Every structure is written in C-alpha cells, then in structure tokens.
Amino acid sequence: MSGLAPLTARELKKWYRNPVFLLTGLIQPFFWLALFGSAIDISKFLGGGAATSAAAGVIFQGASNYITFILGGILVITSLFTAMFSGVNIIFDRRLGPMGRFLTSPIRRSSIVFSKILSAMVRILVQVVILIAAAFVIPNGLVLEHGFSLLAGFVLVVTVILVALIFSSIFSVIAVRLKDMNTIFGIVNLVNLPLLFMSYAMFPPDIMASWLADAAKYNPVSWAAESIRTVVINGTVISSQVANVEWWMGSLAILAAGLVLLTYFVAEKEIRD
Amino acid sequence: MPVIIKTENLSKIYGGKIKALEDLNIEIEEGEVYGLLGPNGAGKSTTINLLTTRITPTSGTALVGGFDIKKHSMDVRKVIGVVPQDLTTDEDLTGYENLMMVARFYDVPKNLANERIATLLRLVDLEEAASRYVKQYSGGMRKRLELIVGLVHDPKILFLDEPTLGLDVQTRTQMWEYVRDIQKKLNVTIILTSHYLEEVDALANRISIIDHGKILITGTPEGLKESLKGDIVQLTFKNQEDAETMKKFPEATEARDFGPNIVRVTVRNSDEVLPVLIKYVSENNLTIMRMTVQKPSLDEVFLQYTGRDIRQEDAGDVRKMMMNMRRMRR
C-alpha cells in the first residue's frame, strides 16, 4: 500500500500525453549541444599547426571534436535541469488540490515525493537517448572513435541516474513545505549557472583559471561529466581512468544515497498541505 | 448503534494563540448523517482535517472507526473516505483514471475496483464522462466525481467538507439526492460540514452548531427547532420605553432585547397569539415600526445560539489570521 506505483504512473501519463513538455525540456540542451558544441573547433583552438593540435588533443582528452568532448557535460546538465524542476510538481499538487487526497490516503508520504523523482528519472533517460541521437546527426558531431562498450553504457546510464537522484532529491526536499513555486524558480536561477560553469561540464580544467578549476573539482556536476566524458571518448573505462571513474561514481553514489535517505525522512515527517 | 467516531478534548491551536478548534467532544454513531454547521472560519474544516489525519491535533485525540488518529493514522485512512473542500482530482487524467489511481492507493484488486467504479459512476450519472479528461468536466460533474473518488475503497465513514460549495442552487439540490442515495445504498456513516442551513437540514439527522472553534449545541434538526420553544416575533419600536413594555407581554415564553428598540418575543403558536399581541400593543399605546414573525427554522436556531446570522459571510477571524500567518511564513 505504498502508492508509489500508481503515483509514478500518474506522473508519466501526464508527461507523455503532453509532447510540449518533452520538447521544451529538450530544446535548450539541444541548442547547447548543436550551437555551443560547434562554437569551438578544437583544431583551430590553439592556433592550428600540428604541435598545437596535439596539445589541444591532450587538453581535450583526445576527443576528436568539441561536441564529443562536451556531450558528457550536456547530458549531465540536462539531467540536472530536469531534476531540479521535478520538485515543482509537489507544489503544483499542493496548490491544485491532489495533495489533499494523497494525505488522507493510506499511502507512504514519501511516495508522493519519490513518484516525482522516479518519473524525472524516466524523463531524463528518454532525453538522454534523444540527445545522443541528435549528437550523431549534427554536422561534425559525435564521433565514437573507439566504439562504445557495454561497460561504457553502464557508466553513462548510472551516472545520469545518480545526477538525477541527487538534484531531484535536493529540490524535492526544498519543495516539501513550499507553497510558492517562484521560490523554486528563484533558487534554480540562482544555482544553475554556478553549477554549470564552476564545473568541467563545458570546459577542460587546463584552460580554466586555476581557482575556478580548483573549485570545480568539488562539484558533483564535474564528477558526473568527467565519468561520462571518459567513456564517450575512449569507448570504455581505460585502465588509466579506472581509479578516477571509481572515485567519481563512488562519490556520486554516496551523495545520492545520503540525499535519498534525507528526502525519505523529510517527506515522511514534513509533507503537508 | 455503536459509536464510530469519538473525540476527546480535540484541539488545534495555530501559532500558540489562534484557537481553530477548542476541546471538541463529540460522539458519532454508525449509520448517522452528522452535520457540522457553522460560518466560515468556525472550525468545521479543521475538525474534518483532524479526523481525516490531514493535520495533527495540538492536544486531545479522537477515535475514528476504532483507531486513534494520532497513533494509528494509517489505519484511520483505510476506513475513511474523504471529499475535501477543494477539488482533488487530476485534470490531466480521465475520470476513470482518477478513480483507478485512488483504488490502487488502497490496494483494491483490479477486478473489484472496476466493478465498484462502474457502480459509483452509475450512482452519480457519470458513466458517459468516465473516459473524458477531468479538465473537460463542468463544475457540477467535477464535484460528483470528487464525491465518488472518496468511495472506491468502500469506506465505513465518509467525510464531506462543504460538498456543494460554489455550486448553483439546482446542482446543489441534485448533489443532495446523490448524497442521500449513497448513504442509503452504501450504508456509510456520513460526516458533513456546511454553512448552508438548508443543506444540513435536508441531509443530516443530527447537527452540531459550531462557532469560534467550539460546539454550541447538538441535536436533531427537529429537536433544535423545538428548543426555540415556539415561534419568534421580532418587533421594532419607536423607543426603548415601548420595547420594555413589550417584554412584559404575558403570553411570551421568552422575551429579550435584540438591538436598540428591538425585542424578540417567543410565543407558543404565533397564529393564535398574534391577535392577543396586537390587542396588548394597542392597550398599552405602543408604536410598532416593524414586525416579523418567524416559524422555527435552523436559521433561527443558529441566530439564537451564535447571536448572529449565518449569512453574514465575512471570513471568520481565525481564517483571516491563518491566512496572514501563512503569508508571514513565506
């Protein structure tokens, strides 16, 4: 009698019946990928010539073009944005009335929140698939020079899911007692640019100001972007990267687990009209 | 009949000082239609929200269907059905989907759920609309849907919080029919709140009048009307002197001031007493400016016990203060 299944089904029904919803979530990441991704031509980046190209190759971790380099970052950012807004639906339920029904039904109160998180995860995975497909289609787009192993797929999917869990949990906890969605929009606006640019999502650490590169080291967005980036560029987890990927994904997993637990307790105790 | 709801000093106090509900002690029997009557902000919704575990009491407790609302809220939720004041159905789903979702909240097996949903839809004439999105429903249709959403798990107790708020008069009387039908066919105990006197009069077999978080009186509609001890003649005189003389009218069972130069006289039977009253007035040379005769009605009962007219629909103090508090919290 947890209520999680019917509530998640409800969220997903509302989503797939409204194609605009799906599209609007994709337009921004698509432009990031297609326009921002094409804005930097790695071969020209350091002034051309064989030697500098080689240097650029090192800085960009061997990505054959910027879109290949940036894809991991874009996937993480897409996941981040969709996850951040999942909390908003809690406020909508409170304002439009369904919350009253949920609170007097014998369901776990955390199910109300976890149904949003789960459905955000499903939405994010669909967005990820569409964005990867788009990256192939864009001129001078994604190049999988070294193929793409099953392990690489696992790293990509799990990382995206962890990012979704982390940020949808944080924003759900914020939304649990809020009555006004503008607060959420405000917080999203406040944190999205720092989260994005104080990370390795768009740029390699070697070209950043060193203070920024140092700060970005502690950003979960960096960990996630780097994990996906390395498997996209190298086709799998190459031996020199094993320790890194383990550390990144391990940290993300611990963070996600902690936040999910927090969400559970806050939702069980604090959710109300 | 066994008692199905019993409250013990149930209180809800907001912010340490706003008493939304104070020491409520009521007993409701199985099969009753119990009406809570009071103006906006009187504490009706607070009572319902407490009994349906939507909010927790500041002190005191209640047994609902045998379960303590504080310690066993999950068990309470299983035996109750709720039709809250606000609409709770999801506009982006169909009527059927809304009902099915709630049925799944209670783990009703799918076949049984389908059977019940079909019965309930028929009960409120929504069979045709079941597969349409709720956003396409009219106001009355949505209210009817709300009414049956609270019934998919076959609850023992149904709470109706202002079930006809915002509906036009015709739709309202129609809703009453549906509620009566439900009570008869499903044999549930119904707790109803309303600030429409005629609604409570039409539906409830026992009524409590509530104001400022306190129950003022409880009884059957007939009993309450009888407690008025007759018909009320309200007279407005030219001056207070005349009014004082009127209060000495020998046939009055009760006479009291009701404003400047206004006297309310209670008489056994106005049809017979009125001629006597007129004679008394002319013998004493009293000048009447205005005179009304009222047969016992719940309006009169309400006026008698709260000292004001229920139709003065100012938002009550509590509600206003709560709204201010909410704003402050943001």
Coordinates of C-alpha atoms in Angstrom, one line a residue:
Chain A
M1 CA 0.0 0.0 0.0
S2 CA 2.9 2.3 -0.7
G3 CA 1.2 4.2 -3.5
L4 CA 4.5 4.6 -5.4
A5 CA 3.4 2.7 -8.5
P6 CA 0.1 4.5 -9.1
L7 CA 1.6 7.9 -8.4
T8 CA 4.5 7.3 -10.7
A9 CA 2.1 6.1 -13.4
R10 CA 0.2 9.3 -13.0
E11 CA 3.3 11.5 -13.4
L12 CA 4.3 9.6 -16.5
K13 CA 0.9 9.7 -18.1
K14 CA 0.8 13.5 -17.6
W15 CA 4.2 13.7 -19.2
Y16 CA 3.8 11.6 -22.3
R17 CA 0.4 12.9 -23.1
N18 CA 1.9 16.4 -23.3
P19 CA 4.5 16.4 -26.1
V20 CA 5.2 20.1 -25.5
F21 CA 6.6 19.1 -22.1
L22 CA 9.0 16.7 -23.6
L23 CA 10.1 19.1 -26.3
T24 CA 10.7 22.1 -24.1
G25 CA 12.9 20.0 -21.9
L26 CA 15.0 19.1 -25.0
I27 CA 15.2 22.4 -26.8
Q28 CA 17.8 24.0 -24.5
P29 CA 20.2 21.1 -24.3
F30 CA 19.9 20.6 -28.0
F31 CA 21.0 24.2 -28.6
W32 CA 23.8 23.8 -26.2
L33 CA 24.9 20.8 -28.0
A34 CA 24.5 22.0 -31.5
L35 CA 25.4 25.6 -31.2
F36 CA 27.8 25.8 -28.2
G37 CA 29.2 22.5 -29.2
S38 CA 30.1 23.8 -32.7
A39 CA 31.3 27.2 -31.3
I40 CA 34.7 25.7 -30.6
D41 CA 36.7 24.0 -33.3
I42 CA 39.4 22.1 -31.4
S43 CA 41.7 22.0 -34.3
K44 CA 41.7 25.8 -34.6
F45 CA 41.6 26.3 -30.9
L46 CA 45.2 26.7 -30.2
G47 CA 46.1 28.5 -33.4
G48 CA 46.4 25.5 -35.8
G49 CA 49.5 23.6 -36.7
A50 CA 50.4 20.0 -35.8
A51 CA 52.1 20.7 -32.5
T52 CA 49.4 22.9 -31.1
S53 CA 46.7 20.5 -32.3
A54 CA 48.4 17.8 -30.4
A55 CA 48.4 20.0 -27.3
A56 CA 44.7 20.6 -27.8
G57 CA 44.3 16.9 -28.2
V58 CA 45.7 16.4 -24.7
I59 CA 43.7 19.2 -23.1
F60 CA 40.5 17.9 -24.6
Q61 CA 41.4 14.4 -23.5
G62 CA 41.7 13.1 -27.1
A63 CA 38.2 14.0 -28.2
S64 CA 38.0 14.3 -31.9
N65 CA 35.8 17.3 -31.8
Y66 CA 34.2 19.6 -29.2
I67 CA 30.8 18.0 -29.5
T68 CA 32.3 14.7 -28.5
F69 CA 34.0 16.4 -25.6
I70 CA 31.0 18.3 -24.4
L71 CA 28.4 15.6 -24.8
G72 CA 29.0 14.2 -21.2
G73 CA 28.6 17.7 -19.8
I74 CA 25.4 18.4 -21.8
L75 CA 23.9 15.1 -20.7
V76 CA 24.6 15.9 -17.0
I77 CA 23.3 19.5 -17.4
T78 CA 20.1 18.2 -19.0
S79 CA 19.7 15.7 -16.2
L80 CA 20.4 18.4 -13.6
F81 CA 17.8 20.8 -15.0
T82 CA 15.0 18.3 -15.4
A83 CA 15.7 17.0 -11.9
M84 CA 15.7 20.5 -10.4
F85 CA 12.2 21.1 -11.7
S86 CA 10.8 17.8 -10.5
G87 CA 10.2 19.4 -7.1
V88 CA 7.9 22.0 -8.6
N89 CA 5.2 19.4 -9.2
I90 CA 5.0 18.8 -5.5
I91 CA 4.0 22.5 -5.2
F92 CA 1.5 22.1 -8.1
D93 CA -0.1 19.2 -6.3
R94 CA -0.4 21.2 -3.2
R95 CA -1.9 24.2 -5.0
L96 CA -4.2 22.4 -7.4
G97 CA -5.6 20.0 -4.7
P98 CA -4.4 16.4 -5.3
M99 CA -2.2 16.7 -2.2
G100 CA -5.2 16.8 0.0
R101 CA -6.3 13.4 -1.5
F102 CA -2.8 11.9 -1.1
L103 CA -2.5 13.0 2.5
T104 CA -5.8 11.3 3.5
S105 CA -5.0 8.1 1.6
P106 CA -3.1 5.2 3.3
I107 CA 0.0 5.6 1.2
R108 CA 3.5 6.3 2.3
R109 CA 4.0 10.1 2.3
S110 CA 7.4 9.7 0.8
S111 CA 5.8 8.0 -2.2
I112 CA 4.4 11.4 -3.1
V113 CA 7.9 12.7 -3.4
F114 CA 9.6 9.6 -4.8
S115 CA 7.0 9.3 -7.6
K116 CA 8.2 12.7 -8.8
I117 CA 11.9 11.6 -8.6
L118 CA 11.2 8.3 -10.3
S119 CA 9.3 9.9 -13.2
A120 CA 12.0 12.6 -13.5
M121 CA 14.5 9.8 -13.9
V122 CA 12.4 8.2 -16.7
R123 CA 12.1 11.5 -18.4
I124 CA 15.8 12.2 -18.2
L125 CA 16.7 8.8 -19.7
V126 CA 14.5 9.5 -22.6
Q127 CA 16.0 12.9 -23.1
V128 CA 19.5 11.4 -22.9
V129 CA 18.7 8.9 -25.7
I130 CA 17.3 11.7 -27.9
L131 CA 20.3 13.9 -27.2
I132 CA 22.8 11.2 -28.1
A133 CA 20.9 10.5 -31.3
A134 CA 20.9 14.3 -32.1
A135 CA 24.7 14.5 -31.4
F136 CA 25.2 11.9 -34.2
V137 CA 23.1 13.9 -36.6
I138 CA 24.7 17.3 -36.1
P139 CA 27.3 18.1 -38.7
N140 CA 30.8 17.4 -37.4
G141 CA 29.0 15.8 -34.4
L142 CA 29.7 12.9 -32.1
V143 CA 32.5 10.6 -33.1
L144 CA 32.9 7.3 -31.2
E145 CA 36.4 6.6 -32.3
H146 CA 36.9 3.7 -30.0
G147 CA 33.4 2.3 -30.2
F148 CA 31.2 2.1 -27.1
S149 CA 31.4 -0.9 -24.8
L150 CA 28.7 -2.3 -22.5
L151 CA 30.7 -1.0 -19.6
A152 CA 30.7 2.5 -21.1
G153 CA 26.9 2.3 -21.5
F154 CA 26.6 1.2 -17.9
V155 CA 28.8 4.2 -16.7
L156 CA 26.8 6.6 -18.8
V157 CA 23.3 5.4 -17.6
V158 CA 24.2 5.0 -14.0
T159 CA 25.9 8.4 -13.8
V160 CA 22.9 10.1 -15.4
I161 CA 20.6 8.3 -12.9
L162 CA 22.8 9.4 -9.9
V163 CA 22.8 13.0 -11.0
A164 CA 19.0 12.8 -11.4
L165 CA 18.7 11.4 -7.9
I166 CA 21.0 13.9 -6.3
F167 CA 19.4 17.0 -7.7
S168 CA 15.8 15.9 -7.7
S169 CA 16.2 14.9 -4.0
I170 CA 17.7 18.3 -3.1
F171 CA 14.9 20.2 -4.8
S172 CA 12.1 17.9 -3.6
V173 CA 13.3 18.5 0.0
I174 CA 13.1 22.2 -0.7
A175 CA 9.6 21.8 -2.2
V176 CA 8.2 19.6 0.6
R177 CA 6.8 22.6 2.5
L178 CA 6.8 25.3 0.0
K179 CA 3.6 26.9 -1.3
D180 CA 5.0 29.1 -3.9
M181 CA 6.8 27.8 -7.0
N182 CA 8.5 31.1 -7.6
T183 CA 10.8 30.3 -4.7
I184 CA 11.9 27.2 -6.6
F185 CA 12.4 29.1 -9.8
G186 CA 14.5 31.6 -7.9
I187 CA 16.7 29.0 -6.4
V188 CA 17.1 27.3 -9.8
N189 CA 18.1 30.5 -11.4
L190 CA 20.5 31.2 -8.6
V191 CA 22.3 27.9 -8.7
N192 CA 22.2 26.8 -12.3
L193 CA 25.0 29.0 -13.7
P194 CA 27.4 28.4 -10.9
L195 CA 26.8 24.7 -11.0
L196 CA 27.3 24.7 -14.8
F197 CA 30.3 26.9 -15.1
M198 CA 32.0 26.0 -11.9
S199 CA 32.4 22.5 -13.3
Y200 CA 34.1 20.6 -16.0
A201 CA 30.8 20.2 -17.9
M202 CA 31.8 22.6 -20.7
F203 CA 35.5 23.2 -20.5
P204 CA 38.6 21.2 -19.6
P205 CA 40.3 22.2 -16.3
D206 CA 43.5 23.0 -18.1
I207 CA 42.1 26.1 -19.8
M208 CA 40.3 27.4 -16.7
A209 CA 41.6 30.0 -14.3
S210 CA 43.2 27.8 -11.7
W211 CA 41.0 29.0 -8.8
L212 CA 37.9 28.0 -10.9
A213 CA 39.4 24.7 -11.9
D214 CA 40.2 24.0 -8.2
A215 CA 36.6 24.9 -7.1
A216 CA 35.2 22.8 -9.9
K217 CA 37.0 19.7 -8.6
Y218 CA 34.4 19.6 -5.7
N219 CA 31.3 19.9 -7.9
P220 CA 29.3 16.7 -8.4
V221 CA 28.5 18.0 -11.9
S222 CA 32.2 17.7 -12.7
W223 CA 32.5 14.2 -11.4
A224 CA 29.5 13.1 -13.5
A225 CA 30.6 15.0 -16.6
E226 CA 34.1 13.5 -16.4
S227 CA 32.8 10.0 -15.9
I228 CA 30.6 10.1 -19.0
R229 CA 33.2 12.0 -21.0
T230 CA 36.0 9.5 -20.5
V231 CA 33.8 6.6 -21.6
V232 CA 32.5 8.5 -24.6
I233 CA 35.9 9.5 -25.8
N234 CA 37.7 6.2 -25.0
G235 CA 34.8 3.8 -25.7
T236 CA 35.2 2.2 -22.3
V237 CA 36.9 2.7 -18.9
I238 CA 40.5 2.6 -19.9
S239 CA 43.0 1.3 -17.3
S240 CA 44.5 4.7 -16.5
Q241 CA 41.0 6.0 -15.7
V242 CA 39.7 3.2 -13.6
A243 CA 40.6 4.8 -10.3
N244 CA 39.2 8.1 -11.4
V245 CA 35.9 6.7 -12.6
E246 CA 35.5 4.6 -9.4
W247 CA 36.2 7.7 -7.3
W248 CA 33.7 9.9 -9.2
M249 CA 30.9 7.4 -9.4
G250 CA 31.5 6.2 -5.8
S251 CA 31.2 9.8 -4.6
L252 CA 28.1 10.4 -6.6
A253 CA 26.6 7.2 -5.3
I254 CA 27.3 8.1 -1.7
L255 CA 25.9 11.6 -2.2
A256 CA 22.8 10.2 -3.9
A257 CA 22.2 7.6 -1.2
G258 CA 22.5 10.2 1.6
L259 CA 20.2 12.6 -0.2
V260 CA 17.6 9.9 -0.9
L261 CA 17.6 9.0 2.7
L262 CA 17.2 12.6 3.7
T263 CA 14.3 13.0 1.2
Y264 CA 12.6 9.9 2.7
F265 CA 12.7 11.2 6.2
V266 CA 11.8 14.8 5.4
A267 CA 8.9 13.6 3.2
E268 CA 7.5 11.2 5.7
K269 CA 7.6 13.7 8.5
E270 CA 7.2 17.1 7.0
I271 CA 5.0 16.9 3.9
R272 CA 1.7 18.7 4.3
D273 CA -0.8 20.9 2.7
Chain B
M1 CA -25.9 1.9 17.4
P2 CA -22.2 1.7 18.2
V3 CA -20.1 4.8 18.3
I4 CA -17.9 5.1 15.3
I5 CA -16.2 8.5 16.0
K6 CA -15.4 9.8 19.4
T7 CA -13.3 12.8 20.1
E8 CA -11.7 13.7 23.4
N9 CA -10.8 17.4 24.0
L10 CA -9.7 17.6 20.4
S11 CA -7.9 21.0 19.9
K12 CA -6.0 22.6 17.2
I13 CA -4.1 25.8 18.0
Y14 CA -2.1 27.7 15.4
G15 CA 1.0 29.6 16.4
G16 CA 0.3 29.2 20.1
K17 CA -2.7 31.5 20.1
I18 CA -5.2 31.1 17.3
K19 CA -7.7 28.5 18.5
A20 CA -9.1 26.9 15.4
L21 CA -10.7 24.2 17.4
E22 CA -11.1 24.1 21.2
D23 CA -11.8 21.0 23.3
L24 CA -14.1 19.2 20.9
N25 CA -16.0 16.4 22.4
I26 CA -18.4 14.6 20.1
E27 CA -19.7 11.1 19.5
I28 CA -21.0 10.0 16.2
E29 CA -22.9 6.7 15.8
E30 CA -22.6 4.3 13.0
G31 CA -25.0 5.0 10.1
E32 CA -25.6 8.6 11.1
V33 CA -25.5 11.6 8.9
Y34 CA -23.9 14.1 11.2
G35 CA -23.8 17.7 10.2
L36 CA -21.4 20.3 11.4
L37 CA -23.0 23.7 10.8
G38 CA -21.2 27.0 11.2
P39 CA -20.0 30.1 9.4
N40 CA -16.7 30.3 7.6
G41 CA -13.7 30.0 9.9
A42 CA -15.8 28.4 12.6
G43 CA -13.6 25.3 12.8
K44 CA -15.6 22.9 10.6
S45 CA -12.8 22.2 8.1
T46 CA -10.2 22.0 11.0
T47 CA -12.4 19.3 12.6
I48 CA -12.6 17.3 9.3
N49 CA -8.9 17.8 8.6
L50 CA -8.1 16.5 12.1
L51 CA -10.4 13.5 11.9
T52 CA -9.1 12.6 8.4
T53 CA -5.4 12.8 9.6
R54 CA -4.6 15.6 7.2
I55 CA -3.4 17.6 10.1
T56 CA -2.4 16.6 13.7
P57 CA -4.1 17.9 16.8
T58 CA -2.3 20.3 19.2
S59 CA -3.9 18.4 22.1
G60 CA -6.6 15.8 22.7
T61 CA -7.3 13.0 20.3
A62 CA -10.0 11.1 18.6
L63 CA -11.0 7.6 17.7
V64 CA -12.2 7.1 14.1
G65 CA -13.5 3.7 13.2
G66 CA -11.9 2.4 16.4
F67 CA -8.4 3.8 15.6
D68 CA -6.6 6.7 17.2
I69 CA -5.9 9.5 14.8
K70 CA -2.5 10.2 16.3
K71 CA -1.1 6.7 16.9
H72 CA -2.8 4.8 14.1
S73 CA -3.3 7.3 11.3
M74 CA -2.6 4.8 8.6
D75 CA -5.5 2.5 9.9
V76 CA -7.8 5.5 10.1
R77 CA -7.1 6.4 6.5
K78 CA -8.0 2.9 5.4
V79 CA -11.5 3.1 6.8
I80 CA -12.4 6.6 5.8
G81 CA -13.4 8.3 2.6
V82 CA -12.8 12.0 2.2
V83 CA -14.3 14.6 -0.1
P84 CA -12.3 17.6 0.8
Q85 CA -13.4 21.2 0.3
D86 CA -11.0 21.8 -2.6
L87 CA -11.0 19.7 -5.8
T88 CA -8.5 16.9 -5.6
T89 CA -8.9 15.1 -8.9
D90 CA -6.2 15.4 -11.5
E91 CA -7.4 17.5 -14.5
D92 CA -4.9 15.8 -16.9
L93 CA -6.3 12.3 -16.2
T94 CA -9.7 10.9 -17.1
G95 CA -12.4 10.4 -14.5
Y96 CA -11.8 6.7 -14.7
E97 CA -8.1 7.1 -14.3
N98 CA -8.5 9.2 -11.2
L99 CA -10.8 6.6 -9.6
M100 CA -8.5 3.8 -10.5
M101 CA -5.4 5.6 -9.1
V102 CA -7.1 6.1 -5.8
A103 CA -8.4 2.5 -5.8
R104 CA -4.7 1.4 -6.2
F105 CA -3.8 3.6 -3.2
Y106 CA -5.9 1.2 -1.2
D107 CA -4.7 -2.0 -3.0
V108 CA -8.2 -2.8 -4.2
P109 CA -7.8 -5.7 -6.6
K110 CA -8.3 -4.5 -10.2
N111 CA -11.5 -6.5 -11.0
L112 CA -13.2 -5.4 -7.8
A113 CA -12.0 -1.8 -8.4
N114 CA -13.6 -1.9 -11.9
E115 CA -16.8 -3.2 -10.5
R116 CA -17.0 -0.6 -7.8
I117 CA -16.0 2.2 -10.2
A118 CA -18.8 1.2 -12.6
T119 CA -21.3 1.2 -9.7
L120 CA -20.2 4.5 -8.4
L121 CA -20.1 6.1 -11.8
R122 CA -23.7 5.0 -12.3
L123 CA -24.7 6.3 -8.9
V124 CA -23.7 9.9 -9.9
D125 CA -24.6 9.6 -13.6
L126 CA -21.0 9.9 -14.8
E127 CA -20.7 6.7 -16.9
E128 CA -20.6 8.6 -20.1
A129 CA -18.0 11.0 -18.9
A130 CA -15.7 8.5 -17.3
S131 CA -13.3 8.3 -20.3
R132 CA -13.1 12.1 -20.7
Y133 CA -10.4 14.2 -19.2
V134 CA -11.4 15.9 -16.0
K135 CA -10.5 19.3 -17.4
Q136 CA -13.4 18.9 -19.7
Y137 CA -15.9 18.4 -16.9
S138 CA -18.3 21.1 -15.7
G139 CA -18.1 22.3 -12.1
G140 CA -21.0 20.0 -11.1
M141 CA -19.6 17.0 -12.8
R142 CA -16.2 17.5 -11.0
K143 CA -18.0 17.7 -7.7
R144 CA -19.8 14.5 -8.4
L145 CA -16.5 12.8 -9.3
E146 CA -15.0 14.1 -6.1
L147 CA -17.9 12.6 -4.2
I148 CA -17.2 9.1 -5.6
V149 CA -13.4 9.2 -5.5
G150 CA -13.8 9.1 -1.7
L151 CA -15.8 5.8 -2.0
V152 CA -13.8 3.5 -4.3
H153 CA -12.4 1.5 -1.3
D154 CA -15.8 1.1 0.3
P155 CA -15.1 3.1 3.4
K156 CA -17.1 2.8 6.6
I157 CA -17.1 6.6 7.1
L158 CA -17.4 9.3 4.5
F159 CA -16.4 12.9 5.3
L160 CA -17.9 15.6 3.1
D161 CA -16.4 19.0 3.7
E162 CA -18.7 21.7 2.1
P163 CA -19.8 19.3 -0.7
T164 CA -21.8 21.9 -2.5
L165 CA -19.7 25.0 -2.0
G166 CA -19.7 27.1 -5.1
L167 CA -22.5 25.2 -6.9
D168 CA -25.7 26.8 -8.2
V169 CA -28.9 26.0 -6.4
Q170 CA -30.1 23.4 -8.9
T171 CA -26.9 21.5 -8.9
R172 CA -26.9 21.7 -5.1
T173 CA -30.2 20.0 -4.7
Q174 CA -29.1 17.4 -7.2
M175 CA -26.0 16.8 -5.1
W176 CA -28.2 16.2 -2.1
E177 CA -30.0 13.5 -3.9
Y178 CA -26.7 11.8 -4.7
V179 CA -25.6 12.0 -1.1
R180 CA -28.9 10.5 0.1
D181 CA -28.5 7.8 -2.5
I182 CA -25.0 7.0 -1.4
Q183 CA -26.0 6.9 2.2
K184 CA -28.9 4.5 1.5
K185 CA -27.2 2.2 -0.9
L186 CA -23.7 2.0 0.5
N187 CA -24.7 2.3 4.2
V188 CA -21.8 4.6 5.2
T189 CA -21.7 7.0 8.1
I190 CA -21.5 10.5 6.8
I191 CA -20.0 13.5 8.5
L192 CA -20.9 16.6 6.6
T193 CA -19.9 20.2 7.1
S194 CA -21.7 23.1 5.6
H195 CA -22.6 26.7 6.1
Y196 CA -25.8 26.2 4.1
L197 CA -28.5 25.7 6.7
E198 CA -30.9 24.1 4.2
E199 CA -28.2 21.6 3.3
V200 CA -27.7 20.3 6.8
D201 CA -31.4 20.4 7.4
A202 CA -32.0 18.3 4.3
L203 CA -29.3 15.7 4.9
A204 CA -28.3 15.4 8.5
N205 CA -30.1 13.5 11.2
R206 CA -28.0 15.1 13.9
I207 CA -26.5 18.6 13.9
S208 CA -23.9 20.4 15.9
I209 CA -23.6 24.2 15.6
I210 CA -20.1 25.3 15.8
D211 CA -18.6 28.8 16.0
H212 CA -15.2 30.1 17.0
G213 CA -13.8 26.6 17.4
K214 CA -16.5 25.5 19.9
I215 CA -19.6 23.4 19.6
L216 CA -22.5 25.5 20.9
I217 CA -25.3 22.9 20.7
T218 CA -26.0 19.4 19.3
G219 CA -29.3 17.9 18.4
T220 CA -31.6 16.6 15.7
P221 CA -32.9 19.3 13.3
E222 CA -36.4 18.9 14.9
G223 CA -35.0 19.0 18.4
L224 CA -33.1 22.1 17.7
K225 CA -36.1 23.8 16.2
E226 CA -38.2 22.8 19.2
S227 CA -35.6 24.1 21.6
L228 CA -36.6 27.5 20.4
K229 CA -39.8 27.0 22.3
G230 CA -42.1 28.3 19.7
D231 CA -42.3 31.0 17.0
I232 CA -40.4 34.2 17.2
V233 CA -42.0 37.6 16.8
Q234 CA -39.5 40.3 16.3
L235 CA -40.7 43.8 16.9
T236 CA -39.1 47.2 16.4
F237 CA -40.5 50.0 18.4
K238 CA -40.3 53.8 18.3
N239 CA -38.5 54.0 21.6
Q240 CA -36.9 51.8 24.3
E241 CA -39.8 52.5 26.7
D242 CA -42.2 50.8 24.4
A243 CA -39.8 47.9 24.0
E244 CA -39.6 47.5 27.7
T245 CA -43.3 47.3 28.0
M246 CA -43.4 44.7 25.2
K247 CA -41.1 42.5 27.2
K248 CA -43.8 42.2 29.9
F249 CA -46.2 40.6 27.4
P250 CA -47.9 37.8 29.5
E251 CA -48.2 35.3 26.6
A252 CA -44.4 35.3 25.9
T253 CA -42.4 32.3 26.9
E254 CA -39.3 34.3 26.4
A255 CA -38.7 38.0 25.6
R256 CA -35.3 39.7 25.1
D257 CA -33.6 42.7 23.6
F258 CA -32.2 42.2 20.2
G259 CA -30.7 45.6 19.5
P260 CA -31.9 49.2 20.0
N261 CA -35.6 49.3 20.4
I262 CA -35.9 45.7 19.1
V263 CA -37.5 42.9 21.1
R264 CA -37.7 39.3 20.3
V265 CA -40.7 37.6 21.8
T266 CA -41.0 33.8 21.7
V267 CA -44.6 32.6 21.7
R268 CA -46.1 29.1 21.6
N269 CA -48.1 29.5 18.5
S270 CA -48.0 32.7 16.6
D271 CA -51.2 32.1 14.7
E272 CA -53.2 32.1 17.9
V273 CA -51.1 34.6 20.0
L274 CA -50.7 37.3 17.4
P275 CA -54.3 38.7 17.8
V276 CA -53.6 38.8 21.6
L277 CA -50.3 40.6 21.0
I278 CA -51.9 43.2 18.8
K279 CA -54.5 43.9 21.5
Y280 CA -51.7 44.2 24.1
V281 CA -49.9 46.7 21.8
S282 CA -53.0 48.9 21.3
E283 CA -54.0 48.7 25.0
N284 CA -50.5 49.9 26.0
N285 CA -50.3 52.5 23.2
L286 CA -47.1 51.1 21.8
T287 CA -45.9 52.2 18.4
I288 CA -44.6 49.4 16.2
M289 CA -42.2 50.4 13.4
R290 CA -41.6 47.0 12.1
M291 CA -42.8 43.4 12.9
T292 CA -41.8 40.0 11.6
V293 CA -43.0 36.5 12.6
Q294 CA -40.7 33.6 12.2
K295 CA -41.6 29.9 12.4
P296 CA -38.8 27.8 13.9
S297 CA -36.1 27.1 11.3
L298 CA -32.4 26.3 11.5
D299 CA -31.7 29.9 10.7
E300 CA -33.5 30.9 13.8
V301 CA -31.7 28.2 15.8
F302 CA -28.4 29.4 14.5
L303 CA -29.2 33.0 15.3
Q304 CA -30.3 32.0 18.8
Y305 CA -27.1 30.2 19.7
T306 CA -24.5 32.3 17.9
G307 CA -26.1 35.7 18.2
R308 CA -25.6 36.4 14.5
D309 CA -26.9 35.5 11.1
I310 CA -25.1 32.7 9.3
R311 CA -25.4 34.6 6.1
Q312 CA -23.1 37.3 7.2
E313 CA -20.4 35.7 5.3
D314 CA -17.4 37.6 6.4
A315 CA -14.4 35.4 6.6
G316 CA -14.1 34.5 10.2
D317 CA -11.3 35.8 12.4
V318 CA -9.4 32.6 12.6
R319 CA -9.3 32.1 8.8
K320 CA -8.1 35.7 8.3
M321 CA -5.4 35.3 10.9
M322 CA -4.3 32.0 9.4
M323 CA -4.0 33.5 6.0
N324 CA -1.9 36.3 7.4
M325 CA 0.3 33.8 9.2
R326 CA 0.8 31.8 6.0
R327 CA 1.9 35.0 4.2
M328 CA 4.3 35.7 7.0
R329 CA 5.9 32.3 6.9
R330 CA 6.9 32.7 3.3

